[in-house]
PDB file of C-alpha atoms in Angstrom:
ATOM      1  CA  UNK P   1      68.836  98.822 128.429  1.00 41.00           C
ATOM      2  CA  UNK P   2      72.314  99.676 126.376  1.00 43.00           C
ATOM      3  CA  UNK P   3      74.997 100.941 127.696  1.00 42.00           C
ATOM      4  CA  UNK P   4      76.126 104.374 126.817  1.00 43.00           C
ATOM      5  CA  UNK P   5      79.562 105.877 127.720  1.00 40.00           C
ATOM      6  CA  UNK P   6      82.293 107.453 125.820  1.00 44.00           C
ATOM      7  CA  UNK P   7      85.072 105.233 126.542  1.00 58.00           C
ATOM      8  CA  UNK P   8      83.637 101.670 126.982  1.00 72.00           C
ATOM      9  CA  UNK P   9      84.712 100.844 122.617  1.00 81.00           C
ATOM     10  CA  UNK P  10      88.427 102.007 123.777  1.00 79.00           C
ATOM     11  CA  UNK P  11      88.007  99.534 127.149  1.00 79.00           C
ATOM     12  CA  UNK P  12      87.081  96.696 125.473  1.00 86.00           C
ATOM     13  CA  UNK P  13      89.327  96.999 122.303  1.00 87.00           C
ATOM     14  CA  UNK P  14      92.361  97.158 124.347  1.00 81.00           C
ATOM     15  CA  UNK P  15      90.954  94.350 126.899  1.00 82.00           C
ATOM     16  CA  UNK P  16      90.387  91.767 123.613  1.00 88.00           C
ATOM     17  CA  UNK P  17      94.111  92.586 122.718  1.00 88.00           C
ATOM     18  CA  UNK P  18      95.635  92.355 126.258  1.00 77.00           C
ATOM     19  CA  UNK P  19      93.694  88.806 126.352  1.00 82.00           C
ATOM     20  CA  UNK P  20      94.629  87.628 122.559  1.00 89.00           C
ATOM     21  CA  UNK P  21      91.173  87.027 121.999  1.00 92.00           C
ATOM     22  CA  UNK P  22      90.231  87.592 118.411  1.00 94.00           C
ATOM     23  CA  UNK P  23      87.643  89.559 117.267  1.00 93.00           C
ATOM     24  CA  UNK P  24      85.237  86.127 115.417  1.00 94.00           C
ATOM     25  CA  UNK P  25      86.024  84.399 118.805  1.00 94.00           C
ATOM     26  CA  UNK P  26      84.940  87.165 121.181  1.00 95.00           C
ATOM     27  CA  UNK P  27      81.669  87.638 119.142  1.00 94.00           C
ATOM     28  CA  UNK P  28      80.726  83.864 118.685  1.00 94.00           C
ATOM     29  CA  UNK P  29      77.398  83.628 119.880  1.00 94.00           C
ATOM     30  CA  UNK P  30      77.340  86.612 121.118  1.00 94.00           C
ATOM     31  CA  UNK P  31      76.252  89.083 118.385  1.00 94.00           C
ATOM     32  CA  UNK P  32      77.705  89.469 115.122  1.00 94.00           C
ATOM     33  CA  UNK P  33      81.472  90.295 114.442  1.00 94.00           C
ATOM     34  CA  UNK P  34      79.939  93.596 112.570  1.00 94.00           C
ATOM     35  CA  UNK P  35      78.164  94.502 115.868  1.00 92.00           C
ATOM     36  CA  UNK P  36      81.427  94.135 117.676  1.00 93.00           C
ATOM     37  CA  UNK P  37      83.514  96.228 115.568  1.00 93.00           C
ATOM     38  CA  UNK P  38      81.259  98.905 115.722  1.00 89.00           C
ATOM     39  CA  UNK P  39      80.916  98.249 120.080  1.00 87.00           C
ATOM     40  CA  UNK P  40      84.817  98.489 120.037  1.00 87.00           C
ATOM     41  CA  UNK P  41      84.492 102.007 118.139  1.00 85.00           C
ATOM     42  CA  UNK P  42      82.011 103.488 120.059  1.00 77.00           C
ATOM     43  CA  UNK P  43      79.155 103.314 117.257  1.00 78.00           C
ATOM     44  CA  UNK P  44      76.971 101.328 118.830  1.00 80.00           C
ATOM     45  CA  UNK P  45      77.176  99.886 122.818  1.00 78.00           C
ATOM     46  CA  UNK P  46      76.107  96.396 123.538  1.00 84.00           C
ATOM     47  CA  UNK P  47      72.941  95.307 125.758  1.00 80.00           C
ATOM     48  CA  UNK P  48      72.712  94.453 129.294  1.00 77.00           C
ATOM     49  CA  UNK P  49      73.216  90.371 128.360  1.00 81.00           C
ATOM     50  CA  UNK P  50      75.140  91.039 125.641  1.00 88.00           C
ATOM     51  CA  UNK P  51      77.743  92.623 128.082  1.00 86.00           C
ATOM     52  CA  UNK P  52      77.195  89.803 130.768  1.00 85.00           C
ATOM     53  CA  UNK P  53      78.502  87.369 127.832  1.00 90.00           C
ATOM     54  CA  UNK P  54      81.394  89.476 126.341  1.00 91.00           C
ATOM     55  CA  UNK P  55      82.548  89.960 129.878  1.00 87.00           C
ATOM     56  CA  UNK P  56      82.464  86.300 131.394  1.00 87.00           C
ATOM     57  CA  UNK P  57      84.347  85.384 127.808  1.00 91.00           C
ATOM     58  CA  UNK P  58      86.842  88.444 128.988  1.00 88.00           C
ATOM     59  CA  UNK P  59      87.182  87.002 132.227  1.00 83.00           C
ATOM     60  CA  UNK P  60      86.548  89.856 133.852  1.00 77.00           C
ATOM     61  CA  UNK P  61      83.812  91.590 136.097  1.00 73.00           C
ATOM     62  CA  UNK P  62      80.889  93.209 134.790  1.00 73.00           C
ATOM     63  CA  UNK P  63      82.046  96.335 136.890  1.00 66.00           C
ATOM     64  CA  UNK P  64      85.321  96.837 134.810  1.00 64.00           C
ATOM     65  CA  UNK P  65      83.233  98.300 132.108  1.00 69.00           C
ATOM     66  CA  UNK P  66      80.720  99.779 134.437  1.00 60.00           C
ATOM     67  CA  UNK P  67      82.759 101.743 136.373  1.00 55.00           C
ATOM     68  CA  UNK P  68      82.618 104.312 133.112  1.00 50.00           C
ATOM     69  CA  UNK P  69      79.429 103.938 132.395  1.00 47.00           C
ATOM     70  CA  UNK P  70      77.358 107.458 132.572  1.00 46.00           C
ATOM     71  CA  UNK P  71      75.227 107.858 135.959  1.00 43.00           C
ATOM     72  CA  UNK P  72      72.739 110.076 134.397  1.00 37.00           C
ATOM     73  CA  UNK P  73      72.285 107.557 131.303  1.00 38.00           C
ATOM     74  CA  UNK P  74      72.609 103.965 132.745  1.00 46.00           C
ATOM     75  CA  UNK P  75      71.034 102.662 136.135  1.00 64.00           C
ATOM     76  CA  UNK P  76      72.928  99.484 136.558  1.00 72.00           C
ATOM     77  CA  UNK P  77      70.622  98.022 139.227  1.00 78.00           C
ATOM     78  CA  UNK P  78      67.813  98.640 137.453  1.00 78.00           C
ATOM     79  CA  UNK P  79      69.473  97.048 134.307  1.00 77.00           C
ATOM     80  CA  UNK P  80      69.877  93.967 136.243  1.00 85.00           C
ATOM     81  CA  UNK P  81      66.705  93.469 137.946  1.00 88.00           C
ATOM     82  CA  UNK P  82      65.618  93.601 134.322  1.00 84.00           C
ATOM     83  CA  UNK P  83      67.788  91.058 132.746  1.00 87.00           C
ATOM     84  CA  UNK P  84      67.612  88.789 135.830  1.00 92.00           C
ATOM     85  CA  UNK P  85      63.488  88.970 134.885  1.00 90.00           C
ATOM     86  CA  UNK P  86      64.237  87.974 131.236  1.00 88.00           C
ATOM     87  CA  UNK P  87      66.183  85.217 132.116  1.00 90.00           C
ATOM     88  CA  UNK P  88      63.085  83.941 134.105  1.00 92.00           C
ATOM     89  CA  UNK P  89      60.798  83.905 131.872  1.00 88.00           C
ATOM     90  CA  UNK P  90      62.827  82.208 129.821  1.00 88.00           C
ATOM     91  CA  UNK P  91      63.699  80.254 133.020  1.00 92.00           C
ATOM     92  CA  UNK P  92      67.072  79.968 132.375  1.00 94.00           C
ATOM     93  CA  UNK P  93      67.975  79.644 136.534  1.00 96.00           C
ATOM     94  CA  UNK P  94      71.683  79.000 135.865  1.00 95.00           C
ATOM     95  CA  UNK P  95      72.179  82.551 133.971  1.00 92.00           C
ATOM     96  CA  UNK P  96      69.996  84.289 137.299  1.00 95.00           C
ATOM     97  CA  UNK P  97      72.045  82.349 139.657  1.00 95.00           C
ATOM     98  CA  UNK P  98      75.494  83.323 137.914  1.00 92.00           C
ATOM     99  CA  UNK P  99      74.171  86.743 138.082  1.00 91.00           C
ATOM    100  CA  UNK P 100      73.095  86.821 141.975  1.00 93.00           C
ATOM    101  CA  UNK P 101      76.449  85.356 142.910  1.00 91.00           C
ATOM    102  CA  UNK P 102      78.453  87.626 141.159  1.00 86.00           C
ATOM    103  CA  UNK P 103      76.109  90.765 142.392  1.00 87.00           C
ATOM    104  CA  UNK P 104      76.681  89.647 146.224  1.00 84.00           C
ATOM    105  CA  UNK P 105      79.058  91.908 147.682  1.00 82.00           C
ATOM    106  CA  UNK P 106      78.187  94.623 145.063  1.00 80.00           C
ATOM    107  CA  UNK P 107      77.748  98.122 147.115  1.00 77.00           C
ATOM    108  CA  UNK P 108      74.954  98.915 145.248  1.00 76.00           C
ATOM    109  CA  UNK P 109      72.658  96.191 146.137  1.00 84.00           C
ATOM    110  CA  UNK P 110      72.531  96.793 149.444  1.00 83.00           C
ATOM    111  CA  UNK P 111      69.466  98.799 149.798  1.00 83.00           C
ATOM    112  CA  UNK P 112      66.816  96.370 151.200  1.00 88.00           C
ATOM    113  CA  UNK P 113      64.432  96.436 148.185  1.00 87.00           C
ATOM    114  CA  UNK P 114      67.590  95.186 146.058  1.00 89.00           C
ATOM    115  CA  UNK P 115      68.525  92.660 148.739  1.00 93.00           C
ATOM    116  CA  UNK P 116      64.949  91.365 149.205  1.00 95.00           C
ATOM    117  CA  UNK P 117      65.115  91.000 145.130  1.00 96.00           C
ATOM    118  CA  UNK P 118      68.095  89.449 144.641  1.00 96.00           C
ATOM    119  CA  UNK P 119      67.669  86.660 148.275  1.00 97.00           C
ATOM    120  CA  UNK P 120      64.037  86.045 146.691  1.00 98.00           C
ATOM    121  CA  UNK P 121      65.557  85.034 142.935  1.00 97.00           C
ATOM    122  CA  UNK P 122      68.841  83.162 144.926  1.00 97.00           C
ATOM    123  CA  UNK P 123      65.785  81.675 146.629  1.00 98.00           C
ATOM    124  CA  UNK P 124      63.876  80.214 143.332  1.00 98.00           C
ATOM    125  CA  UNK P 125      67.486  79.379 142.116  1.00 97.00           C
ATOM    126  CA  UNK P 126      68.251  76.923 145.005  1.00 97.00           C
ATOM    127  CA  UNK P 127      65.120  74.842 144.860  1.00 98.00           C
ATOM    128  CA  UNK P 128      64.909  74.789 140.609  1.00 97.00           C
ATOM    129  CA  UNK P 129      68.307  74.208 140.474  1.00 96.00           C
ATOM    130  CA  UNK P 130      69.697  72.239 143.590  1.00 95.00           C
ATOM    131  CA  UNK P 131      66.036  71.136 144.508  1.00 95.00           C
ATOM    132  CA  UNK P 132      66.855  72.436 147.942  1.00 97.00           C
ATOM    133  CA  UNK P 133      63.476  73.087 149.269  1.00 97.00           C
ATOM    134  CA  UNK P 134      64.597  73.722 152.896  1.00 97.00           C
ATOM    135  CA  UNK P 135      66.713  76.453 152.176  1.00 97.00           C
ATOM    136  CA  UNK P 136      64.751  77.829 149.299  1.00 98.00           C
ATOM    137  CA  UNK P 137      61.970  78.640 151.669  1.00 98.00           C
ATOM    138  CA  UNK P 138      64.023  80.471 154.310  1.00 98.00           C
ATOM    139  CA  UNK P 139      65.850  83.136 151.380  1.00 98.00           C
ATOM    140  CA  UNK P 140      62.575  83.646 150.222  1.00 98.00           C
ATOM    141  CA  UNK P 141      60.904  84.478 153.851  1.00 98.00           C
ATOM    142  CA  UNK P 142      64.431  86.054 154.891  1.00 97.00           C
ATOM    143  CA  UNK P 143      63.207  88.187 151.698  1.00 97.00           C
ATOM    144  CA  UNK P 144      60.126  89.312 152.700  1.00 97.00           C
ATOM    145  CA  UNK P 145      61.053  89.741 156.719  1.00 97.00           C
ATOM    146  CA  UNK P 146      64.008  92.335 155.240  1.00 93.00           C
ATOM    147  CA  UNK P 147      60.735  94.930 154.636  1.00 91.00           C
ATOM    148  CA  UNK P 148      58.022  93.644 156.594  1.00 94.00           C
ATOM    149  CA  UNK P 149      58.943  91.328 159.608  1.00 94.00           C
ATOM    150  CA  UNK P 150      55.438  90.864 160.774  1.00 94.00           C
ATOM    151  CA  UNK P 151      54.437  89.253 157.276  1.00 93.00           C
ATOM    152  CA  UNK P 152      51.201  91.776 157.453  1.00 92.00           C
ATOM    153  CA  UNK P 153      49.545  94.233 154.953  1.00 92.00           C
ATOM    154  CA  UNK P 154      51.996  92.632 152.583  1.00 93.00           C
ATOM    155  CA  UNK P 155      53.395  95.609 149.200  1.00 93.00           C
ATOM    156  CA  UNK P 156      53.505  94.372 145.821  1.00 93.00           C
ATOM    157  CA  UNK P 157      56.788  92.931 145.966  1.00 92.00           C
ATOM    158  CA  UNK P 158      56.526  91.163 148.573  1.00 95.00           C
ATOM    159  CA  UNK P 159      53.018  89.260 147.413  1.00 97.00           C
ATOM    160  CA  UNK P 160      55.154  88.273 144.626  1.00 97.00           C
ATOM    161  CA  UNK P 161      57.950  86.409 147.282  1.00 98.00           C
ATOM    162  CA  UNK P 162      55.031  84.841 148.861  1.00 98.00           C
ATOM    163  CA  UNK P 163      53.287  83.837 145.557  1.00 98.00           C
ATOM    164  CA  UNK P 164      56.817  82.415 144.841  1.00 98.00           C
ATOM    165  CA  UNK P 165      56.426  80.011 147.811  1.00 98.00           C
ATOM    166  CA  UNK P 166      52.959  79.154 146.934  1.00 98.00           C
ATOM    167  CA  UNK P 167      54.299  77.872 143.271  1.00 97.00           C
ATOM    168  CA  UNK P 168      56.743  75.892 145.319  1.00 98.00           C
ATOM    169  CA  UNK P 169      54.396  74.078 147.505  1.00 97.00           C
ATOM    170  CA  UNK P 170      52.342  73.702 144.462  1.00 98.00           C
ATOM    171  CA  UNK P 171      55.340  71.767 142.626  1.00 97.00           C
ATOM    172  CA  UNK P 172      55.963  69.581 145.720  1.00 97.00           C
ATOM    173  CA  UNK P 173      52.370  68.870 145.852  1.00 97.00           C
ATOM    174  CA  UNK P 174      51.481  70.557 149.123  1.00 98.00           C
ATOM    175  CA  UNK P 175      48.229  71.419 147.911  1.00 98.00           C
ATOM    176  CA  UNK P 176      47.150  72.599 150.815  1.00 97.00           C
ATOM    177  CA  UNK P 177      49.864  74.619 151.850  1.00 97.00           C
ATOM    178  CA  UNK P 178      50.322  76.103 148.399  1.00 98.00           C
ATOM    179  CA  UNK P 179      46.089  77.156 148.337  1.00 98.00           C
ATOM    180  CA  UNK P 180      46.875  78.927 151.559  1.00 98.00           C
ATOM    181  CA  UNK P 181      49.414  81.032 150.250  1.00 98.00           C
ATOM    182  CA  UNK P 182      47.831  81.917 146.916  1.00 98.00           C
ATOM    183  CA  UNK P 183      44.837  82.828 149.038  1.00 98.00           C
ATOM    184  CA  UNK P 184      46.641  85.148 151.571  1.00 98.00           C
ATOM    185  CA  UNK P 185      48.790  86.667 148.382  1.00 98.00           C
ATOM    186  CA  UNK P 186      45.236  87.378 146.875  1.00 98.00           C
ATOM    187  CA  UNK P 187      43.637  88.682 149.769  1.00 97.00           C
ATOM    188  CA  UNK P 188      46.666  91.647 150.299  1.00 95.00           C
ATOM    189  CA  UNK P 189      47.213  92.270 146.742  1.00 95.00           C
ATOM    190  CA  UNK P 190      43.237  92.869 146.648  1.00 95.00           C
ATOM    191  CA  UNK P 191      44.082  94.977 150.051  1.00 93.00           C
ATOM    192  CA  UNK P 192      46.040  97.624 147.907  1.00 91.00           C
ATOM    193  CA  UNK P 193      44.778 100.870 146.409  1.00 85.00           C
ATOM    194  CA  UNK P 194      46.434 100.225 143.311  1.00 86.00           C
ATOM    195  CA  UNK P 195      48.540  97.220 141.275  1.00 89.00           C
ATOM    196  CA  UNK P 196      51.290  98.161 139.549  1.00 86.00           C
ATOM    197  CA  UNK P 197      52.003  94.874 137.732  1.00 91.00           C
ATOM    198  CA  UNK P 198      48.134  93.254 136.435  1.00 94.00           C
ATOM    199  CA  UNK P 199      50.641  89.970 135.481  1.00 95.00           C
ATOM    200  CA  UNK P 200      51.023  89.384 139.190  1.00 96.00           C
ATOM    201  CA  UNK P 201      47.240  88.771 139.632  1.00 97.00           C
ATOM    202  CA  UNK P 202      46.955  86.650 136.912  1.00 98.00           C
ATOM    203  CA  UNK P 203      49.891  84.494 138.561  1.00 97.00           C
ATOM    204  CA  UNK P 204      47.879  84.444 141.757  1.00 98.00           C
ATOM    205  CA  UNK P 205      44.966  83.419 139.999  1.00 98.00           C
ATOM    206  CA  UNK P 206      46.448  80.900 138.124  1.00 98.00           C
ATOM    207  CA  UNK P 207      48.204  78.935 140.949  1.00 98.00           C
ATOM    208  CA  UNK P 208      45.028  78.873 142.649  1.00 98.00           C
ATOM    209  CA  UNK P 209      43.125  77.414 140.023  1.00 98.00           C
ATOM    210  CA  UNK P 210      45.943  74.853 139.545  1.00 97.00           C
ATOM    211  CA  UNK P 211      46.194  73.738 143.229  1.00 98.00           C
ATOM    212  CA  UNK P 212      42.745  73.557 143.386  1.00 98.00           C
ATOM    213  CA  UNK P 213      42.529  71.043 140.198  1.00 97.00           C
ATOM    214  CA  UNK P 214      45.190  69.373 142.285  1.00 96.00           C
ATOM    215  CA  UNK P 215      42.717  68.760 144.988  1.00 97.00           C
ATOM    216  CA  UNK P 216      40.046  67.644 142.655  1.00 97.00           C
ATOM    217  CA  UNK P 217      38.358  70.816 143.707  1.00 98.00           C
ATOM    218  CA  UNK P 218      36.985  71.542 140.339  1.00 97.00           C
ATOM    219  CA  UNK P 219      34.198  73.550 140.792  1.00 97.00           C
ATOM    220  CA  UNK P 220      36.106  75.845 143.026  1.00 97.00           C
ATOM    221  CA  UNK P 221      39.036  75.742 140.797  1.00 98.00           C
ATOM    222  CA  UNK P 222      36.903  76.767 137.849  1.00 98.00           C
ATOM    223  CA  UNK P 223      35.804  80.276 139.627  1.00 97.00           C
ATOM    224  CA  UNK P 224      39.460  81.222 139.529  1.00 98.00           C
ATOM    225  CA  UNK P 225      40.179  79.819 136.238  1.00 98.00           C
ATOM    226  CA  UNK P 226      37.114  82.189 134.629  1.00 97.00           C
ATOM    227  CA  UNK P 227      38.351  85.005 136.960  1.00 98.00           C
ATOM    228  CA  UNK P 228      41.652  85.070 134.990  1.00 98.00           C
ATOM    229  CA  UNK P 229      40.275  84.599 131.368  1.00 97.00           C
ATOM    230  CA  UNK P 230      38.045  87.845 132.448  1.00 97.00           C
ATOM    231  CA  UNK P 231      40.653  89.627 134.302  1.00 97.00           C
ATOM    232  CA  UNK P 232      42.628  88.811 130.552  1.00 97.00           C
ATOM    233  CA  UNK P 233      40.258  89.922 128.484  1.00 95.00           C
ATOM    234  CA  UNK P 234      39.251  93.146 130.739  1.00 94.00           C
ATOM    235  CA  UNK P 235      43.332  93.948 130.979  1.00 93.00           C
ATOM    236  CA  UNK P 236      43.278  93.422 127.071  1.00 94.00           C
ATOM    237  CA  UNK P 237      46.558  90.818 128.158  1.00 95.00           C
ATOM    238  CA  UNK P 238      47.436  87.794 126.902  1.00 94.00           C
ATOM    239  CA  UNK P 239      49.579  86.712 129.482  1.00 95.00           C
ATOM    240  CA  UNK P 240      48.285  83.633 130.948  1.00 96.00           C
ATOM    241  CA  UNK P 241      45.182  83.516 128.557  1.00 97.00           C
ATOM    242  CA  UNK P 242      45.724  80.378 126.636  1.00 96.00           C
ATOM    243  CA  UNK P 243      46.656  78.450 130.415  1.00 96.00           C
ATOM    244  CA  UNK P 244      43.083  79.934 131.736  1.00 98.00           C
ATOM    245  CA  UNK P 245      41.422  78.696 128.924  1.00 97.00           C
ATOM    246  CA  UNK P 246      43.132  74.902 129.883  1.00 96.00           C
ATOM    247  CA  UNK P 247      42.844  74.841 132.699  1.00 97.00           C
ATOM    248  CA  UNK P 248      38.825  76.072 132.649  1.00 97.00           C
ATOM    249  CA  UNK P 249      38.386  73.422 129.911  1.00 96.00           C
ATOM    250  CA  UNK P 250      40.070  70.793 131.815  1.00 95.00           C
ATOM    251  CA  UNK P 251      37.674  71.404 134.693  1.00 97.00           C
ATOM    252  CA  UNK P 252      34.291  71.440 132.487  1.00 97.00           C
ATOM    253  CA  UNK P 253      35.749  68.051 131.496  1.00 96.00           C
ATOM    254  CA  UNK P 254      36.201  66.988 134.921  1.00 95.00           C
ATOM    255  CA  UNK P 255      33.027  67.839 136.139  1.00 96.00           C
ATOM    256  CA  UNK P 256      31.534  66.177 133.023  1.00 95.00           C
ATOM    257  CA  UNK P 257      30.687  69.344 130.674  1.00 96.00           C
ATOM    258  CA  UNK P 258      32.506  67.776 128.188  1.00 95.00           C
ATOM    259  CA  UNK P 259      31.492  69.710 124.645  1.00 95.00           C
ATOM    260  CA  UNK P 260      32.271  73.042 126.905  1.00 96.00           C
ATOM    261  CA  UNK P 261      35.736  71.905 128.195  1.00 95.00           C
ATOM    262  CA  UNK P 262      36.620  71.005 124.699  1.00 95.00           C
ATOM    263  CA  UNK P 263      35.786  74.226 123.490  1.00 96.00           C
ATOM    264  CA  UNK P 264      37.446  75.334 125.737  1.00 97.00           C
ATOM    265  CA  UNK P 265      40.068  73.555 125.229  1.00 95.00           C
ATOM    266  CA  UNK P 266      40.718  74.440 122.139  1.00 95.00           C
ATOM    267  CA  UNK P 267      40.364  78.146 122.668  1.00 96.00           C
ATOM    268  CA  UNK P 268      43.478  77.567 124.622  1.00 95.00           C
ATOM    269  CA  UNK P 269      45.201  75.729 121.041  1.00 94.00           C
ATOM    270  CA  UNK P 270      44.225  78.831 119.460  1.00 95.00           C
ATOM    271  CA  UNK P 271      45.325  81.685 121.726  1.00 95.00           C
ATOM    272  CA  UNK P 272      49.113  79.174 121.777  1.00 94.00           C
ATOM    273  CA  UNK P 273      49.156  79.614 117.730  1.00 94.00           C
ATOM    274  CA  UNK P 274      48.670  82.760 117.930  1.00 92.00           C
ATOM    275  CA  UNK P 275      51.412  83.544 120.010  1.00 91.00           C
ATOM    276  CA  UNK P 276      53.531  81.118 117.555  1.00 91.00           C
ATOM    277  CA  UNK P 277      53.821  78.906 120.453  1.00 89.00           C
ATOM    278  CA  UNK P 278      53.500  75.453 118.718  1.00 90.00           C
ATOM    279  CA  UNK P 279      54.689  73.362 121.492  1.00 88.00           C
ATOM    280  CA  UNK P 280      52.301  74.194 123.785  1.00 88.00           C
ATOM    281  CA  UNK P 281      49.583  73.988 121.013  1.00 89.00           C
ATOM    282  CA  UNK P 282      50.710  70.678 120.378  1.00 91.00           C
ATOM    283  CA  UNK P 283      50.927  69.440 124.017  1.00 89.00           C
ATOM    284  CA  UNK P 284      47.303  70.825 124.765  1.00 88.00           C
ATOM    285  CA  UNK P 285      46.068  68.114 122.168  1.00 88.00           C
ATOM    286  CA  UNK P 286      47.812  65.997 123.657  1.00 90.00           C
ATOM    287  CA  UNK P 287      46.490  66.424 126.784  1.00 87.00           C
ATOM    288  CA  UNK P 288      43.093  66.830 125.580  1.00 85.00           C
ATOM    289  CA  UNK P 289      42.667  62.920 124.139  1.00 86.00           C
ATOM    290  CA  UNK P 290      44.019  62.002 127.091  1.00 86.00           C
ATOM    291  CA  UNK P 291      41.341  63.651 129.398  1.00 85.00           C
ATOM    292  CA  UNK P 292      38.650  62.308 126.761  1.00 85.00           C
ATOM    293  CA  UNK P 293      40.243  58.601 126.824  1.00 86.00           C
ATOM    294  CA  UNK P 294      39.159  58.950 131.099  1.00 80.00           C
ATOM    295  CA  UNK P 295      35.701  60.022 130.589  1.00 73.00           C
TER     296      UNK P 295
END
């Protein structure tokens, strides 16, 4: 999402001067001094993290350039929600956390959906960043009680929160816990007529299948690992595809079908170079000797 408004090169020309900033300094890192020159005269308007950057070296708000932004050609909130789901990907927590902070007392989060979206990513920001589990937990079911109190007939969104604590429970090793949520999430997103988002399935999916492994439930963890590799394949996505083809080879291994969980296996190597991911093709190796040195 760029930014498009008339006067925001004029805003932050005169804002660099008024802070002495120079033009290399403001860019460093940033994007390239060319890019900024042409930002500053209204050529060409910055993106969404871009902006977040130039700002925060500015020391100013985000809303000092937004305020002139066009309402017909820039939806802020959407804009955010979107960079906020970049950064956690990429799961940079810090750069969501600075963001939900500074969005707090914004006006224009205060419609529930954007509350319940912004308390559910402060909620993954306190327990991956402060390890607070306690209070992790409560913004995330303070998230889903703003839209559906009774925790019933869950939407979308709010299978996602709830997936969220599964994930959780999964990384403090509450197996049990965390199958119990993954199961619930996949029992109301199967409830609705239609998915939006096919990624959230495979997420379900894939934290049941890795709880399950936890448990040395391999057989049952193997039904949901194949479910996602078919879901992938019938989706034509490759989101998650290379993790359900590890995680179905590690359980072949585990309940001794060796040759198959190597081929696995190393489907899962393959789908990871493909995607240019070499670390992960590396670390699948890796872990493939060392399930073969336990057999």
């Amino acid at each position: 999402m760029s930014l498009d408004t008339v006067s925001f090169g004029e805003i932050l020309s005169d804002l660099r001067h008024y802070k002495k900033i120079g033009i290399e300094d403001l860019a460093y890192e940033i994007c390239s001094v060319e890019e900024l020159i042409e930002f500053e005269k209204g050529k060409k308007y910055p993106t969404l993290d871009q902006l977040y950057e130039i700002a925060a070296r500015l020391n100013v708000e985000v809303s000092h350039f937004i305020n002139y932004a066009s309402s017909s050609t820039f939806n802020y909130v959407t804009a955010v929600f979107q960079l906020i789901k970049k950064y956690k990907r990429e799961r940079d927590y810090e750069a969501i956390y600075e963001i939900v902070k500074g969005e707090r007392d914004n006006p224009l989060f205060k419609q529930s959906l954007s509350q319940q979206f912004m308390l559910w990513h402060e909620g993954i920001c306190k327990y991956y960043l402060h390890n607070d589990l306690a209070e992790s937990v409560q913004l995330l079911y303070r998230a889903i009680d703003l839209t559906n109190p009774d925790r019933s007939n869950l939407s979308e969104n709010e299978i996602e929160i709830l997936t969220s604590l599964a994930i959780i429970k999964f990384e403090e090793k509450d197996y049990i816990s965390a199958t119990n949520m993954f199961e619930d999430a996949l029992d109301n997103l199967d409830s609705l007529p239609h998915i939006l988002d096919p990624k959230v399935k495979l997420r379900i999916l894939y934290g049941l299948s890795q709880t399950l492994s936890g448990r040395d439930m391999y057989k049952e963890s193997l039904k949901y690992s194949n479910l996602g590799l078919n879901y992938c394949i019938n989706n034509e996505l490759l989101y998650l595809f290379g993790e359900f083809y590890y995680q179905s080879g590690e359980n072949y291994i585990k309940i001794n079908e060796i040759d198959r969980g190597i081929e696995y296996i190393n489907k899962a190597k393959s789908v990871f170079l493909l995607q240019n991911d070499e670390k992960f093709a590396k670390l699948v190796s890796l872990e493939l000797d060392k399930l073969l040195e336990k057999c």
